[in-house]
Amino acid sequence: MEYIETANRKLDEIRQREDIVILAIESSCDETAVAITKGRQLLANAIASQIDIHKRFGGVVPEIASRNHTLAIDGVMKEALKQADMTLDDIDCIAVTYGAGLLGALLVGVSYAKALAYATQKPLIAVNHIKGHIAANYIAKPDLQPPYLCLIASGGHTTIAYVKSLGEVEIKGTTQDDACGEAFDKVARVLGLPYPGGPQIEKLAKDGKPTIELPTPYKDKDTYDFSYSGIKTAVINYAHKKEQKGEELERADLACSFQEKVTDIMVNNTLRCACDMNVKTVVIAGGVGANGVLRKKMSERAEKLGIQVYYPPMILCTDNGAMIASEAYNMIKRGAKATDIDLDANANLRVWE
């Protein structure tokens, strides 16, 4: 009881300031990340990636991810403080991702943040990982204001979110099976490419042409939802048939065809939703948001419709602490209270929670 009273008193004291200093921790998957922001200004962004560790398994192994978060988190926090030329005394608030993500990985960040907040008597803010991805756009464009549409495209999510205000999100469409990033990883394995699949497919696709026909989910249906399971299965079947016939697989053409189909669906659904709602601003968030083909298509087609498109720099598309700090800042500004130290991780947290 004493901690939460102290934390809320301190939070009320800093709420009206524009230069709130936030140290934010992100550990939902395979990046251990700590960032420090001052208002909307990014002062430090330290990330320890586990890509090389999980590459040999073709994807993230939850237990291994959790163990490596435990090993890395204290060093990453100290690196962030070093980058910002600060000590913990300079920090106003601690923020942490508490969901969604891998439960064990989340627990490492949540436990560390709770201990840090209690030891320093700093307010603790629990942040939704998916809202954090959206909030990365405020770091890149501080004057961005709702309402706008956000395409959230990542390994676990493919969602069109209507951001009505800093605290209100309405889902307009979402995947009914595989997320786009998940499909990229699975198709990459079929093509013999290492994890993570997205960048590898984009690189290979540059040498190919979209000559292979793949299915279009929900064709001619009035929905903004996504489905990637059928496209993924069509790629797998195509590759297996080639193998059974002893024919050479056109890997670059298949990668290009897959990427073209997946990005077309994301762009078409998002812009159709924007036009139907008469929304003039679209932003992109999530790891797949770093895909160059997706960015180019969205920008070119949106320009013809009079729609402005924004997206974060590549480093803020994948999981990072800066996006968590940005959402924590939004929460503080709209009156959020501090989180008590009985906070638990929620692996299945939804974007509107």
Short mmCIF file of C-alpha atoms in Angstrom, two decimals:
data_model
loop_
_atom_site.label_atom_id
_atom_site.label_comp_id
_atom_site.label_asym_id
_atom_site.label_seq_id
_atom_site.Cartn_x
_atom_site.Cartn_y
_atom_site.Cartn_z
CA MET A 1 0.00 0.00 0.00
CA GLU A 2 2.82 2.41 0.84
CA TYR A 3 4.49 1.91 -2.56
CA ILE A 4 1.40 2.58 -4.67
CA GLU A 5 0.49 5.69 -2.68
CA THR A 6 4.00 7.08 -3.12
CA ALA A 7 4.05 6.11 -6.81
CA ASN A 8 0.73 7.80 -7.58
CA ARG A 9 1.74 10.94 -5.71
CA LYS A 10 4.93 11.16 -7.78
CA LEU A 11 3.00 10.46 -10.98
CA ASP A 12 0.58 13.30 -10.25
CA GLU A 13 3.54 15.62 -9.65
CA ILE A 14 5.06 14.94 -13.09
CA ARG A 15 1.89 14.47 -15.16
CA GLN A 16 1.72 18.03 -16.50
CA ARG A 17 5.37 18.14 -17.53
CA GLU A 18 6.31 17.74 -21.20
CA ASP A 19 9.81 16.45 -20.35
CA ILE A 20 8.88 13.33 -18.35
CA VAL A 21 11.84 10.91 -18.36
CA ILE A 22 10.73 7.29 -18.82
CA LEU A 23 12.84 4.14 -18.69
CA ALA A 24 10.96 1.40 -20.56
CA ILE A 25 11.58 -2.35 -20.66
CA GLU A 26 10.46 -4.70 -23.45
CA SER A 27 10.97 -8.49 -23.34
CA SER A 28 7.89 -9.99 -24.98
CA CYS A 29 9.68 -12.22 -27.50
CA ASP A 30 13.36 -12.48 -28.48
CA GLU A 31 14.65 -8.93 -28.00
CA THR A 32 15.72 -7.67 -24.60
CA ALA A 33 15.24 -3.93 -24.94
CA VAL A 34 15.49 -0.89 -22.69
CA ALA A 35 14.92 2.67 -23.87
CA ILE A 36 14.91 6.07 -22.21
CA THR A 37 12.77 8.93 -23.48
CA LYS A 38 12.34 12.53 -22.43
CA GLY A 39 8.89 13.58 -23.56
CA ARG A 40 8.79 12.46 -27.20
CA GLN A 41 12.59 12.61 -27.53
CA LEU A 42 14.46 9.31 -27.67
CA LEU A 43 17.62 9.47 -25.54
CA ALA A 44 18.64 5.80 -25.49
CA ASN A 45 17.57 2.63 -27.27
CA ALA A 46 19.54 -0.44 -26.15
CA ILE A 47 18.60 -3.81 -27.65
CA ALA A 48 20.07 -7.29 -27.19
CA SER A 49 18.75 -9.45 -30.03
CA GLN A 50 18.53 -13.23 -29.83
CA ILE A 51 18.17 -13.80 -33.58
CA ASP A 52 21.49 -15.66 -33.91
CA ILE A 53 20.57 -17.89 -30.96
CA HIS A 54 17.18 -18.94 -32.37
CA LYS A 55 18.25 -19.09 -36.02
CA ARG A 56 19.46 -22.66 -35.64
CA PHE A 57 15.95 -23.73 -34.54
CA GLY A 58 14.11 -21.90 -37.33
CA GLY A 59 12.11 -19.82 -34.85
CA VAL A 60 11.91 -18.59 -31.28
CA VAL A 61 12.14 -21.26 -28.56
CA PRO A 62 10.27 -19.77 -25.54
CA GLU A 63 12.39 -21.40 -22.81
CA ILE A 64 15.65 -20.34 -24.45
CA ALA A 65 14.28 -16.82 -24.95
CA SER A 66 13.38 -16.52 -21.27
CA ARG A 67 16.81 -17.69 -20.10
CA ASN A 68 18.60 -15.25 -22.36
CA HIS A 69 16.38 -12.36 -21.25
CA THR A 70 17.42 -13.16 -17.68
CA LEU A 71 21.09 -13.06 -18.65
CA ALA A 72 20.82 -9.86 -20.69
CA ILE A 73 18.36 -7.53 -19.01
CA ASP A 74 20.55 -5.95 -16.35
CA GLY A 75 23.33 -5.24 -18.84
CA VAL A 76 20.90 -3.77 -21.37
CA MET A 77 19.43 -1.47 -18.70
CA LYS A 78 22.91 -0.23 -17.78
CA GLU A 79 23.73 0.29 -21.48
CA ALA A 80 20.61 2.45 -21.89
CA LEU A 81 21.59 4.60 -18.92
CA LYS A 82 25.08 4.95 -20.39
CA GLN A 83 23.67 6.00 -23.80
CA ALA A 84 21.49 8.63 -22.15
CA ASP A 85 24.30 9.75 -19.81
CA MET A 86 21.94 9.31 -16.87
CA THR A 87 21.58 7.46 -13.58
CA LEU A 88 18.42 5.98 -12.10
CA ASP A 89 18.05 9.18 -10.08
CA ASP A 90 17.31 11.02 -13.34
CA ILE A 91 14.41 8.69 -14.22
CA ASP A 92 10.85 9.81 -13.44
CA CYS A 93 9.00 6.61 -14.27
CA ILE A 94 9.51 2.90 -15.12
CA ALA A 95 7.42 1.35 -17.91
CA VAL A 96 7.24 -2.31 -18.93
CA THR A 97 5.50 -4.55 -21.44
CA TYR A 98 3.18 -6.93 -19.56
CA GLY A 99 1.45 -8.50 -22.59
CA ALA A 100 0.96 -9.82 -25.19
CA GLY A 101 3.84 -12.16 -25.90
CA LEU A 102 5.63 -15.26 -24.63
CA LEU A 103 4.72 -15.73 -20.97
CA GLY A 104 8.19 -16.63 -19.69
CA ALA A 105 9.83 -13.83 -21.64
CA LEU A 106 7.29 -11.30 -20.38
CA LEU A 107 7.79 -12.42 -16.79
CA VAL A 108 11.50 -11.59 -16.95
CA GLY A 109 10.81 -7.98 -17.94
CA VAL A 110 7.87 -7.58 -15.57
CA SER A 111 9.80 -8.99 -12.59
CA TYR A 112 12.82 -6.81 -13.30
CA ALA A 113 10.68 -3.68 -13.73
CA LYS A 114 8.75 -4.31 -10.52
CA ALA A 115 11.95 -4.78 -8.54
CA LEU A 116 13.47 -1.65 -10.09
CA ALA A 117 10.37 0.44 -9.44
CA TYR A 118 10.10 -0.72 -5.83
CA ALA A 119 13.80 -0.24 -5.10
CA THR A 120 13.81 3.29 -6.54
CA GLN A 121 10.24 4.17 -5.47
CA LYS A 122 9.50 5.26 -9.06
CA PRO A 123 5.99 4.95 -10.55
CA LEU A 124 5.46 1.77 -12.59
CA ILE A 125 3.37 1.83 -15.80
CA ALA A 126 2.20 -1.46 -17.37
CA VAL A 127 2.04 -1.19 -21.17
CA ASN A 128 0.21 -3.20 -23.82
CA HIS A 129 2.80 -4.42 -26.34
CA ILE A 130 0.55 -3.91 -29.36
CA LYS A 131 -0.39 -0.37 -28.35
CA GLY A 132 3.34 0.16 -27.98
CA HIS A 133 3.87 -0.72 -31.65
CA ILE A 134 1.28 1.90 -32.60
CA ALA A 135 2.92 4.46 -30.30
CA ALA A 136 6.30 4.02 -32.03
CA ASN A 137 4.88 6.38 -34.64
CA TYR A 138 4.81 9.22 -32.08
CA ILE A 139 8.58 8.91 -31.70
CA ALA A 140 9.02 9.20 -35.46
CA LYS A 141 6.38 11.92 -35.84
CA PRO A 142 5.75 13.74 -32.52
CA ASP A 143 2.94 15.88 -33.97
CA LEU A 144 0.88 12.84 -35.06
CA GLN A 145 -2.67 13.16 -33.73
CA PRO A 146 -5.67 10.79 -33.77
CA PRO A 147 -7.91 9.88 -35.43
CA TYR A 148 -6.03 7.65 -37.86
CA LEU A 149 -5.88 4.05 -39.06
CA CYS A 150 -2.97 1.83 -38.07
CA LEU A 151 -1.94 -1.34 -39.88
CA ILE A 152 -0.29 -3.51 -37.23
CA ALA A 153 1.79 -6.10 -39.08
CA SER A 154 4.05 -8.37 -37.03
CA GLY A 155 4.91 -11.96 -36.22
CA GLY A 156 1.88 -12.35 -33.98
CA HIS A 157 -0.58 -9.78 -35.29
CA THR A 158 -2.11 -8.51 -38.50
CA THR A 159 -4.72 -5.95 -37.54
CA ILE A 160 -6.29 -2.75 -38.81
CA ALA A 161 -6.90 -0.53 -35.79
CA TYR A 162 -8.85 2.72 -35.79
CA VAL A 163 -7.15 4.97 -33.25
CA LYS A 164 -9.92 7.35 -32.13
CA SER A 165 -7.83 8.99 -29.41
CA LEU A 166 -4.65 8.29 -27.44
CA GLY A 167 -6.58 5.85 -25.26
CA GLU A 168 -9.28 4.47 -27.55
CA VAL A 169 -8.66 1.82 -30.21
CA GLU A 170 -11.30 0.10 -32.34
CA ILE A 171 -10.47 -3.03 -34.34
CA LYS A 172 -11.71 -2.90 -37.93
CA GLY A 173 -10.08 -6.06 -39.25
CA THR A 174 -7.74 -8.78 -38.02
CA THR A 175 -6.24 -12.09 -39.10
CA GLN A 176 -8.42 -15.15 -38.68
CA ASP A 177 -5.48 -17.56 -38.63
CA ASP A 178 -1.76 -16.92 -39.25
CA ALA A 179 -0.34 -13.43 -38.79
CA CYS A 180 1.62 -12.05 -41.74
CA GLY A 181 4.97 -12.31 -39.96
CA GLU A 182 4.23 -15.89 -38.97
CA ALA A 183 3.43 -16.71 -42.62
CA PHE A 184 6.71 -15.09 -43.73
CA ASP A 185 8.65 -17.31 -41.31
CA LYS A 186 6.86 -20.51 -42.37
CA VAL A 187 7.29 -19.80 -46.08
CA ALA A 188 10.97 -18.97 -45.49
CA ARG A 189 11.50 -22.44 -44.02
CA VAL A 190 9.94 -24.01 -47.13
CA LEU A 191 12.35 -21.98 -49.27
CA GLY A 192 15.31 -23.03 -47.15
CA LEU A 193 15.84 -19.55 -45.73
CA PRO A 194 16.97 -18.83 -42.15
CA TYR A 195 14.96 -17.17 -39.38
CA PRO A 196 13.66 -14.46 -39.32
CA GLY A 197 11.86 -15.06 -42.61
CA GLY A 198 10.66 -11.57 -43.51
CA PRO A 199 14.00 -9.92 -44.38
CA GLN A 200 15.23 -13.11 -46.07
CA ILE A 201 12.19 -13.38 -48.33
CA GLU A 202 12.39 -9.69 -49.21
CA LYS A 203 16.04 -10.11 -50.18
CA LEU A 204 15.40 -13.23 -52.30
CA ALA A 205 12.28 -11.72 -53.93
CA LYS A 206 14.39 -8.94 -55.49
CA ASP A 207 15.76 -11.53 -57.93
CA GLY A 208 12.33 -12.93 -58.81
CA LYS A 209 9.09 -12.08 -60.58
CA PRO A 210 5.50 -12.56 -59.30
CA THR A 211 4.72 -15.23 -61.89
CA ILE A 212 3.20 -17.87 -59.57
CA GLU A 213 -0.54 -17.61 -58.89
CA LEU A 214 -1.53 -17.76 -55.24
CA PRO A 215 -5.04 -17.59 -53.71
CA THR A 216 -6.66 -14.36 -52.49
CA PRO A 217 -8.51 -14.92 -49.18
CA TYR A 218 -11.97 -13.35 -48.73
CA LYS A 219 -12.03 -12.38 -52.41
CA ASP A 220 -15.18 -10.36 -53.22
CA LYS A 221 -16.27 -10.46 -49.57
CA ASP A 222 -17.12 -7.33 -47.59
CA THR A 223 -14.53 -7.62 -44.82
CA TYR A 224 -11.30 -6.02 -43.71
CA ASP A 225 -10.13 -9.28 -42.12
CA PHE A 226 -7.01 -11.16 -43.15
CA SER A 227 -6.15 -14.83 -43.68
CA TYR A 228 -2.69 -16.15 -44.51
CA SER A 229 -3.05 -19.86 -43.83
CA GLY A 230 -4.32 -20.62 -47.34
CA ILE A 231 -1.55 -18.62 -49.02
CA LYS A 232 1.08 -20.35 -46.88
CA THR A 233 -0.40 -23.76 -47.68
CA ALA A 234 -0.47 -22.96 -51.42
CA VAL A 235 3.26 -22.12 -51.28
CA ILE A 236 4.02 -25.36 -49.44
CA ASN A 237 1.97 -27.43 -51.90
CA TYR A 238 3.62 -25.75 -54.88
CA ALA A 239 7.09 -26.50 -53.51
CA HIS A 240 6.19 -30.12 -52.70
CA LYS A 241 4.78 -30.76 -56.16
CA LYS A 242 7.97 -29.41 -57.73
CA GLU A 243 10.00 -31.73 -55.49
CA GLN A 244 7.85 -34.77 -56.27
CA LYS A 245 8.22 -34.16 -60.02
CA GLY A 246 11.95 -33.66 -59.68
CA GLU A 247 11.65 -30.13 -61.05
CA GLU A 248 13.72 -27.15 -59.97
CA LEU A 249 11.92 -24.79 -57.62
CA GLU A 250 11.92 -21.17 -58.75
CA ARG A 251 12.72 -19.94 -55.24
CA ALA A 252 13.07 -16.25 -56.12
CA ASP A 253 9.83 -16.22 -58.16
CA LEU A 254 7.95 -18.01 -55.38
CA ALA A 255 9.30 -15.59 -52.75
CA CYS A 256 8.36 -12.63 -54.95
CA SER A 257 4.88 -14.02 -55.67
CA PHE A 258 4.25 -14.65 -51.98
CA GLN A 259 5.48 -11.20 -50.92
CA GLU A 260 3.42 -9.46 -53.61
CA LYS A 261 0.24 -11.30 -52.58
CA VAL A 262 0.69 -10.72 -48.85
CA THR A 263 1.52 -7.02 -49.16
CA ASP A 264 -1.26 -6.42 -51.70
CA ILE A 265 -3.82 -7.77 -49.24
CA MET A 266 -2.52 -5.61 -46.38
CA VAL A 267 -2.45 -2.45 -48.49
CA ASN A 268 -5.82 -3.05 -50.17
CA ASN A 269 -7.66 -3.83 -46.93
CA THR A 270 -6.14 -0.88 -45.07
CA LEU A 271 -6.78 1.70 -47.77
CA ARG A 272 -10.27 0.38 -48.51
CA CYS A 273 -11.07 0.75 -44.80
CA ALA A 274 -9.58 4.27 -44.77
CA CYS A 275 -11.70 5.30 -47.78
CA ASP A 276 -14.87 3.78 -46.35
CA MET A 277 -14.32 5.64 -43.06
CA ASN A 278 -13.06 8.82 -44.75
CA VAL A 279 -9.83 8.66 -42.71
CA LYS A 280 -7.00 10.68 -44.23
CA THR A 281 -4.06 9.38 -42.18
CA VAL A 282 -2.65 5.84 -42.09
CA VAL A 283 0.33 4.62 -40.06
CA ILE A 284 2.17 1.30 -40.11
CA ALA A 285 3.46 -0.54 -37.04
CA GLY A 286 5.16 -3.84 -36.26
CA GLY A 287 8.11 -5.83 -37.58
CA VAL A 288 6.59 -6.50 -41.02
CA GLY A 289 6.15 -2.73 -41.26
CA ALA A 290 9.87 -2.64 -42.09
CA ASN A 291 9.19 -4.44 -45.39
CA GLY A 292 10.21 -2.12 -48.23
CA VAL A 293 7.62 -3.44 -50.70
CA LEU A 294 4.80 -2.88 -48.19
CA ARG A 295 5.96 0.69 -47.51
CA LYS A 296 6.34 1.54 -51.19
CA LYS A 297 2.93 0.15 -52.17
CA MET A 298 1.15 1.81 -49.25
CA SER A 299 2.72 5.21 -49.94
CA GLU A 300 2.13 5.15 -53.70
CA ARG A 301 -1.47 3.95 -53.56
CA ALA A 302 -2.37 6.19 -50.62
CA GLU A 303 -1.02 9.27 -52.40
CA LYS A 304 -3.45 8.67 -55.29
CA LEU A 305 -6.30 8.59 -52.76
CA GLY A 306 -5.22 11.73 -50.90
CA ILE A 307 -4.22 9.74 -47.83
CA GLN A 308 -1.06 10.54 -45.85
CA VAL A 309 1.05 7.57 -44.71
CA TYR A 310 3.60 7.52 -41.88
CA TYR A 311 5.79 4.73 -40.53
CA PRO A 312 8.58 4.50 -37.95
CA PRO A 313 12.26 4.00 -38.86
CA MET A 314 13.29 0.36 -39.22
CA ILE A 315 14.77 0.15 -35.70
CA LEU A 316 11.39 1.12 -34.18
CA CYS A 317 9.40 -1.43 -36.19
CA THR A 318 10.79 -4.51 -34.48
CA ASP A 319 10.33 -4.91 -30.71
CA ASN A 320 12.00 -2.09 -28.79
CA GLY A 321 11.76 -0.16 -25.56
CA ALA A 322 11.17 3.22 -27.22
CA MET A 323 7.67 2.25 -28.33
CA ILE A 324 6.83 1.14 -24.78
CA ALA A 325 8.08 4.45 -23.38
CA SER A 326 6.02 6.31 -25.98
CA GLU A 327 2.81 4.52 -25.00
CA ALA A 328 3.59 5.00 -21.31
CA TYR A 329 3.91 8.75 -21.97
CA ASN A 330 0.49 8.70 -23.66
CA MET A 331 -0.99 6.85 -20.70
CA ILE A 332 0.44 9.30 -18.17
CA LYS A 333 -0.86 12.27 -20.16
CA ARG A 334 -4.37 10.86 -20.26
CA GLY A 335 -4.45 10.30 -16.51
CA ALA A 336 -3.32 6.70 -15.95
CA LYS A 337 -2.51 5.64 -12.41
CA ALA A 338 0.64 3.81 -11.40
CA THR A 339 0.61 0.01 -11.46
CA ASP A 340 1.12 -1.82 -8.17
CA ILE A 341 3.97 -4.29 -7.73
CA ASP A 342 1.59 -7.27 -7.81
CA LEU A 343 1.51 -6.82 -11.62
CA ASP A 344 1.48 -10.11 -13.54
CA ALA A 345 2.24 -10.86 -17.18
CA ASN A 346 -0.63 -11.53 -19.60
CA ALA A 347 0.49 -13.52 -22.64
CA ASN A 348 -2.90 -13.21 -24.36
CA LEU A 349 -3.52 -9.50 -23.82
CA ARG A 350 -5.60 -8.00 -26.63
CA VAL A 351 -5.03 -4.66 -28.29
CA TRP A 352 -8.16 -3.01 -26.90
CA GLU A 353 -7.33 -3.97 -23.28
#
